[in-house]
Amino acid sequence: MSGVKIIGTGSYVPEFIADNNKFSEFLDTSDEWITPRTGIKQRHILTDKPNFYMGVQAAQRAIEDAGVNPKDLDLVLVSTCSPDFFYPSMACLIQKKTGAVNAAAIDVNSACTGFITAMDIAQKYLETDHYKKILIVATEKLSSQLDYTDRSMCILFGDAAGAAVVEKSDKPFHSMLGAAGDEFEALYCKIHYNSNCPFYDKEADHYNGIFDTFSKQNFLQSDGHAVYKFAVNAMDKAVRKVAEQRGIDLQDIDLVIPHQANLRIIKKATELLGISQEKVYTNIQNMGNVSSACIPVCLDELSKQGRLKEGMTVCFVGFGAGLTYGACIFDI
Ligand code: COA
C-alpha cells in the first residue's frame, strides 16, 4: 500500500478573538469555569464573511507552500460540517477561487473526523495513479451553528480553516475509520429547511418537524458527557488499531496530533495509551474546537515552527458527530 506525502500546508485563522472573559459579558460563565474543564482560553470567530472564504485562504497558502501550479491539482477534497450552501459543494467554490481548473471537487462530512477521513480517501485516490496531486481543505465556521445562550456548548468552539497538498509516497500509511450511528443524538445540528410544501404532515414527522422554521432545534445540540465518554474510548481504539496495522509499538510514535475538543479528553486518552505528553500537540488553548480544521491547523503551525522532521512517525486521531472516529499513521 502506498503512502501520502504532505508537500505543503496552509491555514487561516480569523482575526477576531473572543477570550473567556468576553463570554462572561453576556453569559453566566467565567474563565475560572471554562479553563480547568476544557483547556480553552480563547477562540477566533469569523464575524463578517462566509465559511468558504477561510477555506480559500488556507488552500491558497498550502498551494503556495507546496510550490505547485493550481492547474496541476487533480482533486479538491473539502471537509466541512458547516457549509455555506446545500449546494454547490464547498469544494466547487474553493476549486474556482484557487484556479484548480483541472481538479474534481468533492465535499466530505464526517464532522470533526473529517480531515482524517479526507486523508484516508486521498490515499485511495492516489493509489489509482490517476490522481497525482490532491488539495485537502478543512474549513469550519461553527459560530454559525451555535446557540450563544447555551453556555455549555458555545464556549467550546471557534472558526478556522487548514489545508494540505498531498501526493503519493513510498512511505507507509495506515488509517482506520469508524462510526457509531446509533449514538447520533449525542451531537447533531439539524438543517434549517424553509419549506412551504402544502403536503408536509408535521404531525406524522417523527423527527418532530424537520421542516420547522427557525428554532433552537437548528443549533448544535450535544450531550457533553456522552461525547466525552465516547471520545476517550474511540481515540484509544483508533490509535491502537493503526499502530497495530503498521506493526509498531505506541512508543514508536513521534508525534500525535489529536482532534482538539477538550484538553481533558486529550490528556485522558493519551495517558491511557501511555504516550508521553511531550509528543502530543495541542493548540486548543488559543483556538477552541474548530472541528475538522483542528488537525490541519495544528499541522500548519508545526510545519511553520520547523517541527516536522523527515522520518518522523506522525499519528492523527479524532472523533466527532456521527458519532464518527478515526486515525491515521504515516511518516513525514
Ligand atoms: N460556565 C459555567 N457553568 C457551566 C458552563 C459554563 N460555560 N457550562 C456548563 N455549566 C454548568 C452546568 O450547567 C452544570 O451546572 P449544574 O450542576 O448546576 O447543572 C455544571 O456546570 C456542570 O456541568 P457539566 O456538563 O457536568 O460539566 P462538565 O465538567 O462535564 O463539562 C463539557 C462539560 C461540555 C465541557 C464536557 O462535557 C465536554 O467537553 N464534553 C465534550 C463536548 C464536545 O467537545 N463536543 C464536541 C466534540 S467534537
Short mmCIF file of C-alpha atoms and ligand atoms in Angstrom, two decimals:
data_model
loop_
_atom_site.label_atom_id
_atom_site.label_comp_id
_atom_site.label_asym_id
_atom_site.label_seq_id
_atom_site.Cartn_x
_atom_site.Cartn_y
_atom_site.Cartn_z
CA MET A 1 0.00 0.00 0.00
CA SER A 2 1.39 3.39 -0.98
CA GLY A 3 1.59 6.36 1.33
CA VAL A 4 0.61 10.02 1.42
CA LYS A 5 3.24 12.75 1.36
CA ILE A 6 2.29 16.20 2.61
CA ILE A 7 4.10 18.65 0.33
CA GLY A 8 2.54 21.89 1.55
CA THR A 9 0.37 23.20 4.38
CA GLY A 10 -1.64 26.34 5.00
CA SER A 11 -4.18 27.72 7.43
CA TYR A 12 -6.43 30.70 8.03
CA VAL A 13 -7.47 31.88 11.46
CA PRO A 14 -9.89 34.85 11.72
CA GLU A 15 -8.57 38.00 13.39
CA PHE A 16 -11.41 38.46 15.89
CA ILE A 17 -10.63 36.84 19.25
CA ALA A 18 -13.23 36.06 21.89
CA ASP A 19 -11.46 35.19 25.13
CA ASN A 20 -13.27 33.57 28.05
CA ASN A 21 -13.89 36.94 29.70
CA LYS A 22 -15.85 38.12 26.64
CA PHE A 23 -18.34 35.29 27.27
CA SER A 24 -18.82 36.44 30.87
CA GLU A 25 -20.19 39.70 29.47
CA PHE A 26 -23.36 38.02 28.14
CA LEU A 27 -23.45 34.61 29.87
CA ASP A 28 -23.30 33.25 33.40
CA THR A 29 -19.83 31.80 32.93
CA SER A 30 -16.20 32.57 33.75
CA ASP A 31 -12.61 31.85 32.83
CA GLU A 32 -12.41 30.00 36.18
CA TRP A 33 -15.10 27.57 34.96
CA ILE A 34 -14.02 27.20 31.34
CA THR A 35 -10.23 26.83 31.57
CA PRO A 36 -9.95 23.92 34.03
CA ARG A 37 -12.80 21.97 32.38
CA THR A 38 -11.80 22.46 28.75
CA GLY A 39 -8.30 23.95 28.48
CA ILE A 40 -9.75 26.71 26.27
CA LYS A 41 -8.65 30.33 26.93
CA GLN A 42 -9.86 31.92 23.68
CA ARG A 43 -11.26 31.15 20.23
CA HIS A 44 -11.29 33.02 16.89
CA ILE A 45 -14.58 33.94 15.23
CA LEU A 46 -15.25 34.92 11.62
CA THR A 47 -17.56 37.88 12.04
CA ASP A 48 -18.09 39.18 8.51
CA LYS A 49 -17.56 36.51 5.85
CA PRO A 50 -18.84 33.08 4.76
CA ASN A 51 -17.04 29.88 5.66
CA PHE A 52 -15.61 29.24 2.18
CA TYR A 53 -13.56 32.46 2.46
CA MET A 54 -11.42 30.79 5.13
CA GLY A 55 -11.11 27.61 3.08
CA VAL A 56 -9.88 29.56 0.07
CA GLN A 57 -7.24 31.42 2.13
CA ALA A 58 -5.94 28.20 3.71
CA ALA A 59 -5.93 26.45 0.33
CA GLN A 60 -4.02 29.25 -1.40
CA ARG A 61 -1.40 29.19 1.36
CA ALA A 62 -1.00 25.40 1.10
CA ILE A 63 -0.69 25.58 -2.71
CA GLU A 64 1.97 28.29 -2.40
CA ASP A 65 3.81 26.33 0.30
CA ALA A 66 3.81 23.24 -1.92
CA GLY A 67 5.05 25.27 -4.88
CA VAL A 68 2.54 23.66 -7.22
CA ASN A 69 0.58 25.17 -10.07
CA PRO A 70 -3.14 25.02 -9.16
CA LYS A 71 -3.78 23.67 -12.68
CA ASP A 72 -1.83 20.54 -11.68
CA LEU A 73 -4.21 19.65 -8.87
CA ASP A 74 -6.35 16.61 -9.73
CA LEU A 75 -8.78 16.72 -6.83
CA VAL A 76 -10.04 19.25 -4.30
CA LEU A 77 -11.32 17.37 -1.26
CA VAL A 78 -13.06 19.54 1.31
CA SER A 79 -14.09 18.53 4.80
CA THR A 80 -16.78 20.64 6.42
CA CYS A 81 -19.82 20.21 8.61
CA SER A 82 -20.67 23.91 8.42
CA PRO A 83 -21.08 24.54 4.68
CA ASP A 84 -22.40 27.82 3.33
CA PHE A 85 -24.77 26.15 0.86
CA PHE A 86 -26.68 22.89 0.47
CA TYR A 87 -25.18 23.03 -3.00
CA PRO A 88 -22.84 23.67 -4.64
CA SER A 89 -20.26 21.89 -2.54
CA MET A 90 -17.62 23.93 -0.74
CA ALA A 91 -15.08 22.03 -2.86
CA CYS A 92 -16.54 23.62 -6.03
CA LEU A 93 -16.28 27.11 -4.52
CA ILE A 94 -12.68 26.51 -3.42
CA GLN A 95 -11.80 24.91 -6.78
CA LYS A 96 -12.99 28.04 -8.57
CA LYS A 97 -11.25 30.54 -6.27
CA THR A 98 -7.92 28.69 -6.25
CA GLY A 99 -7.80 28.21 -10.03
CA ALA A 100 -7.67 24.42 -9.72
CA VAL A 101 -9.46 24.22 -13.07
CA ASN A 102 -8.48 20.63 -13.85
CA ALA A 103 -9.50 19.21 -10.48
CA ALA A 104 -12.56 17.26 -9.50
CA ALA A 105 -14.28 18.64 -6.40
CA ILE A 106 -15.79 16.64 -3.56
CA ASP A 107 -17.09 17.52 -0.08
CA VAL A 108 -16.75 15.14 2.84
CA ASN A 109 -18.79 15.39 6.03
CA SER A 110 -17.78 13.23 8.95
CA ALA A 111 -17.80 16.28 11.23
CA CYS A 112 -14.69 16.64 13.40
CA THR A 113 -13.22 13.39 12.00
CA GLY A 114 -13.31 14.99 8.53
CA PHE A 115 -9.63 15.69 7.91
CA ILE A 116 -8.68 12.11 8.79
CA THR A 117 -11.49 10.86 6.54
CA ALA A 118 -10.15 13.05 3.72
CA MET A 119 -6.59 11.70 4.25
CA ASP A 120 -7.98 8.17 4.06
CA ILE A 121 -9.87 8.98 0.82
CA ALA A 122 -6.87 10.82 -0.68
CA GLN A 123 -4.63 7.79 -0.10
CA LYS A 124 -7.05 5.62 -2.06
CA TYR A 125 -7.31 8.10 -4.96
CA LEU A 126 -3.52 8.49 -5.11
CA GLU A 127 -3.09 4.73 -5.22
CA THR A 128 -5.05 4.61 -8.50
CA ASP A 129 -2.28 6.69 -10.15
CA HIS A 130 -4.96 8.73 -11.96
CA TYR A 131 -4.71 11.40 -9.29
CA LYS A 132 -1.22 12.78 -8.65
CA LYS A 133 -1.82 15.86 -6.53
CA ILE A 134 -4.70 16.42 -4.15
CA LEU A 135 -5.65 19.53 -2.21
CA ILE A 136 -7.31 18.71 1.10
CA VAL A 137 -9.07 21.56 2.90
CA ALA A 138 -10.94 21.53 6.19
CA THR A 139 -12.92 24.70 6.78
CA GLU A 140 -15.35 25.26 9.63
CA LYS A 141 -17.50 28.13 10.82
CA LEU A 142 -19.08 26.65 13.92
CA SER A 143 -20.12 30.10 15.13
CA SER A 144 -22.94 29.94 12.56
CA GLN A 145 -24.42 26.84 14.26
CA LEU A 146 -24.12 27.72 17.93
CA ASP A 147 -26.73 28.93 20.36
CA TYR A 148 -24.93 31.75 22.18
CA THR A 149 -27.37 31.48 25.08
CA ASP A 150 -26.24 27.86 25.71
CA ARG A 151 -23.19 28.30 27.94
CA SER A 152 -22.30 24.60 27.96
CA MET A 153 -21.69 24.48 24.17
CA CYS A 154 -20.96 27.95 22.73
CA ILE A 155 -17.76 28.35 24.77
CA LEU A 156 -16.24 25.23 23.19
CA PHE A 157 -16.00 26.16 19.51
CA GLY A 158 -14.28 28.57 17.13
CA ASP A 159 -13.80 29.15 13.40
CA ALA A 160 -10.77 28.34 11.21
CA ALA A 161 -9.51 26.50 8.13
CA GLY A 162 -6.50 24.32 7.43
CA ALA A 163 -5.23 22.76 4.21
CA ALA A 164 -2.60 20.42 2.82
CA VAL A 165 -1.42 19.46 -0.65
CA VAL A 166 -0.61 15.76 -0.83
CA GLU A 167 0.91 13.35 -3.31
CA LYS A 168 1.79 9.67 -3.41
CA SER A 169 4.69 8.44 -1.30
CA ASP A 170 6.64 5.19 -0.89
CA LYS A 171 6.48 5.53 2.88
CA PRO A 172 3.92 3.59 4.92
CA PHE A 173 0.44 4.99 5.57
CA HIS A 174 -2.24 3.28 7.63
CA SER A 175 -5.67 4.53 8.53
CA MET A 176 -8.92 3.42 10.11
CA LEU A 177 -12.37 4.98 10.20
CA GLY A 178 -15.27 4.04 12.43
CA ALA A 179 -18.82 5.15 13.09
CA ALA A 180 -21.46 4.64 15.76
CA GLY A 181 -24.55 5.97 14.01
CA ASP A 182 -26.76 4.70 16.84
CA GLU A 183 -25.26 7.45 19.01
CA PHE A 184 -26.04 10.29 16.59
CA GLU A 185 -28.21 12.14 19.10
CA ALA A 186 -25.15 12.80 21.28
CA LEU A 187 -24.09 15.52 18.83
CA TYR A 188 -26.02 16.96 15.92
CA CYS A 189 -27.13 20.11 14.17
CA LYS A 190 -30.37 19.92 12.21
CA ILE A 191 -30.68 21.52 8.79
CA HIS A 192 -32.96 24.52 8.71
CA TYR A 193 -35.42 23.74 5.91
CA ASN A 194 -37.64 26.56 4.88
CA SER A 195 -40.45 24.77 3.10
CA ASN A 196 -43.95 25.79 2.16
CA CYS A 197 -44.76 22.33 0.83
CA PRO A 198 -48.55 22.04 1.26
CA PHE A 199 -48.33 18.22 1.52
CA TYR A 200 -46.00 18.13 4.54
CA ASP A 201 -47.61 16.39 7.52
CA LYS A 202 -45.92 17.83 10.57
CA GLU A 203 -47.90 15.60 12.98
CA ALA A 204 -46.62 12.44 11.25
CA ASP A 205 -42.98 13.56 11.11
CA HIS A 206 -41.36 11.53 13.88
CA TYR A 207 -38.25 13.71 13.76
CA ASN A 208 -40.56 16.36 15.10
CA GLY A 209 -40.87 18.95 12.40
CA ILE A 210 -37.77 18.81 10.24
CA PHE A 211 -39.40 21.49 8.08
CA ASP A 212 -39.79 23.76 11.09
CA THR A 213 -38.77 27.31 10.54
CA PHE A 214 -36.06 28.85 12.71
CA SER A 215 -35.98 27.42 16.20
CA LYS A 216 -33.44 26.44 18.85
CA GLN A 217 -33.55 22.95 17.32
CA ASN A 218 -31.49 24.25 14.41
CA PHE A 219 -28.49 24.96 16.65
CA LEU A 220 -25.79 22.48 17.56
CA GLN A 221 -27.18 20.09 20.19
CA SER A 222 -24.96 17.89 22.31
CA ASP A 223 -24.80 15.67 25.33
CA GLY A 224 -21.33 16.68 26.50
CA HIS A 225 -20.96 13.73 28.88
CA ALA A 226 -21.85 11.16 26.22
CA VAL A 227 -19.40 12.69 23.73
CA TYR A 228 -16.67 12.85 26.38
CA LYS A 229 -17.03 9.15 27.21
CA PHE A 230 -17.20 8.11 23.56
CA ALA A 231 -14.18 10.25 22.65
CA VAL A 232 -11.77 8.77 25.19
CA ASN A 233 -12.61 5.18 24.16
CA ALA A 234 -12.67 5.95 20.43
CA MET A 235 -9.26 7.67 20.45
CA ASP A 236 -7.74 4.80 22.38
CA LYS A 237 -9.20 2.21 20.00
CA ALA A 238 -8.27 4.11 16.83
CA VAL A 239 -4.63 4.75 17.75
CA ARG A 240 -4.09 1.15 18.86
CA LYS A 241 -5.63 -0.09 15.60
CA VAL A 242 -3.42 1.96 13.26
CA ALA A 243 -0.28 1.21 15.29
CA GLU A 244 -1.12 -2.49 15.08
CA GLN A 245 -1.70 -2.23 11.29
CA ARG A 246 1.67 -0.54 10.96
CA GLY A 247 3.29 -3.12 13.27
CA ILE A 248 4.85 -0.65 15.69
CA ASP A 249 4.64 -0.02 19.44
CA LEU A 250 2.75 3.04 20.64
CA GLN A 251 6.08 4.34 21.99
CA ASP A 252 7.42 4.44 18.42
CA ILE A 253 5.04 7.25 17.51
CA ASP A 254 6.97 10.55 17.48
CA LEU A 255 4.07 12.98 17.29
CA VAL A 256 0.34 12.78 17.94
CA ILE A 257 -1.97 15.47 16.55
CA PRO A 258 -5.34 14.84 18.16
CA HIS A 259 -8.70 16.48 17.50
CA GLN A 260 -8.89 19.48 19.85
CA ALA A 261 -12.27 19.14 21.60
CA ASN A 262 -11.25 19.27 25.24
CA LEU A 263 -7.78 19.21 26.81
CA ARG A 264 -9.03 16.76 29.45
CA ILE A 265 -10.17 14.31 26.73
CA ILE A 266 -6.77 14.56 25.00
CA LYS A 267 -4.85 14.03 28.27
CA LYS A 268 -7.01 11.13 29.42
CA ALA A 269 -6.87 9.31 26.06
CA THR A 270 -3.12 9.73 25.57
CA GLU A 271 -2.41 8.72 29.18
CA LEU A 272 -4.41 5.51 28.61
CA LEU A 273 -2.27 4.90 25.53
CA GLY A 274 0.90 5.52 27.54
CA ILE A 275 2.05 8.26 25.15
CA SER A 276 4.05 10.99 26.85
CA GLN A 277 2.53 14.49 26.77
CA GLU A 278 5.62 15.97 25.05
CA LYS A 279 4.65 14.01 21.94
CA VAL A 280 1.09 15.36 21.91
CA TYR A 281 0.49 18.68 20.14
CA THR A 282 -2.32 20.96 21.28
CA ASN A 283 -3.48 24.45 20.34
CA ILE A 284 -6.95 24.27 21.92
CA GLN A 285 -5.87 26.93 24.43
CA ASN A 286 -5.90 29.55 21.64
CA MET A 287 -8.32 28.08 19.12
CA GLY A 288 -11.07 26.15 20.91
CA ASN A 289 -12.60 23.32 18.89
CA VAL A 290 -12.60 24.17 15.17
CA SER A 291 -13.98 20.78 14.20
CA SER A 292 -12.29 19.14 11.21
CA ALA A 293 -9.95 22.15 10.84
CA CYS A 294 -8.23 21.35 14.18
CA ILE A 295 -5.75 18.83 12.81
CA PRO A 296 -4.63 20.71 9.65
CA VAL A 297 -4.32 23.99 11.58
CA CYS A 298 -2.07 22.19 14.12
CA LEU A 299 -0.15 20.63 11.25
CA ASP A 300 0.46 24.01 9.65
CA GLU A 301 1.58 25.52 12.98
CA LEU A 302 4.05 22.67 13.46
CA SER A 303 5.31 22.99 9.90
CA LYS A 304 5.87 26.75 10.26
CA GLN A 305 7.71 26.11 13.55
CA GLY A 306 10.01 23.66 11.71
CA ARG A 307 8.92 20.82 13.95
CA LEU A 308 8.00 18.32 11.23
CA LYS A 309 11.22 16.43 10.58
CA GLU A 310 11.89 13.94 7.81
CA GLY A 311 11.42 10.38 9.09
CA MET A 312 9.08 11.26 11.96
CA THR A 313 6.16 8.90 12.56
CA VAL A 314 3.03 11.00 12.99
CA CYS A 315 -0.44 9.99 14.14
CA PHE A 316 -3.67 11.96 13.59
CA VAL A 317 -6.61 10.87 15.74
CA GLY A 318 -10.09 12.29 16.05
CA PHE A 319 -13.80 11.85 16.70
CA GLY A 320 -16.93 13.82 16.07
CA ALA A 321 -20.62 13.93 15.26
CA GLY A 322 -21.99 10.77 13.77
CA LEU A 323 -20.62 9.65 16.05
CA THR A 324 -17.50 9.04 13.97
CA TYR A 325 -13.87 8.40 14.81
CA GLY A 326 -10.64 7.58 13.07
CA ALA A 327 -6.87 7.73 12.97
CA CYS A 328 -4.03 7.59 10.52
CA ILE A 329 -0.35 6.97 10.98
CA PHE A 330 2.36 7.84 8.47
CA ASP A 331 5.94 9.02 8.11
CA ILE A 332 6.89 12.58 7.21
N1 COA B 1 -19.95 28.15 32.61
C1 COA B 1 -20.39 27.93 33.85
N2 COA B 1 -21.10 26.83 34.18
C2 COA B 1 -21.36 25.96 33.21
C3 COA B 1 -20.93 26.13 31.89
C4 COA B 1 -20.20 27.30 31.60
N3 COA B 1 -19.72 27.57 30.37
N4 COA B 1 -21.32 25.09 31.14
C5 COA B 1 -22.00 24.27 31.96
N5 COA B 1 -22.02 24.78 33.20
C6 COA B 1 -22.64 24.24 34.42
C7 COA B 1 -23.76 23.28 34.10
O1 COA B 1 -24.96 23.99 33.92
C8 COA B 1 -23.77 22.42 35.34
O2 COA B 1 -24.47 23.11 36.33
P1 COA B 1 -25.48 22.34 37.32
O3 COA B 1 -24.62 21.32 38.01
O4 COA B 1 -26.00 23.42 38.19
O5 COA B 1 -26.49 21.70 36.41
C9 COA B 1 -22.31 22.37 35.77
O6 COA B 1 -21.66 23.47 35.11
C10 COA B 1 -21.60 21.08 35.40
O7 COA B 1 -21.83 20.82 34.04
P2 COA B 1 -21.24 19.55 33.35
O8 COA B 1 -21.87 19.39 31.99
O9 COA B 1 -21.35 18.38 34.28
O10 COA B 1 -19.70 19.94 33.19
P3 COA B 1 -18.50 19.04 32.71
O11 COA B 1 -17.43 19.14 33.70
O12 COA B 1 -18.95 17.67 32.30
O13 COA B 1 -18.01 19.75 31.35
C11 COA B 1 -18.17 19.88 28.94
C12 COA B 1 -18.92 19.97 30.26
C13 COA B 1 -19.15 20.22 27.83
C14 COA B 1 -17.04 20.89 28.94
C15 COA B 1 -17.60 18.45 28.76
O14 COA B 1 -18.62 17.50 28.99
C16 COA B 1 -17.06 18.24 27.36
O15 COA B 1 -16.09 18.86 26.97
N6 COA B 1 -17.64 17.31 26.60
C17 COA B 1 -17.28 17.12 25.21
C18 COA B 1 -18.11 18.02 24.35
C19 COA B 1 -17.53 18.22 22.98
O16 COA B 1 -16.39 18.52 22.83
N7 COA B 1 -18.32 18.04 21.94
C20 COA B 1 -17.84 18.18 20.60
C21 COA B 1 -16.90 17.08 20.27
S1 COA B 1 -16.39 17.07 18.62
#
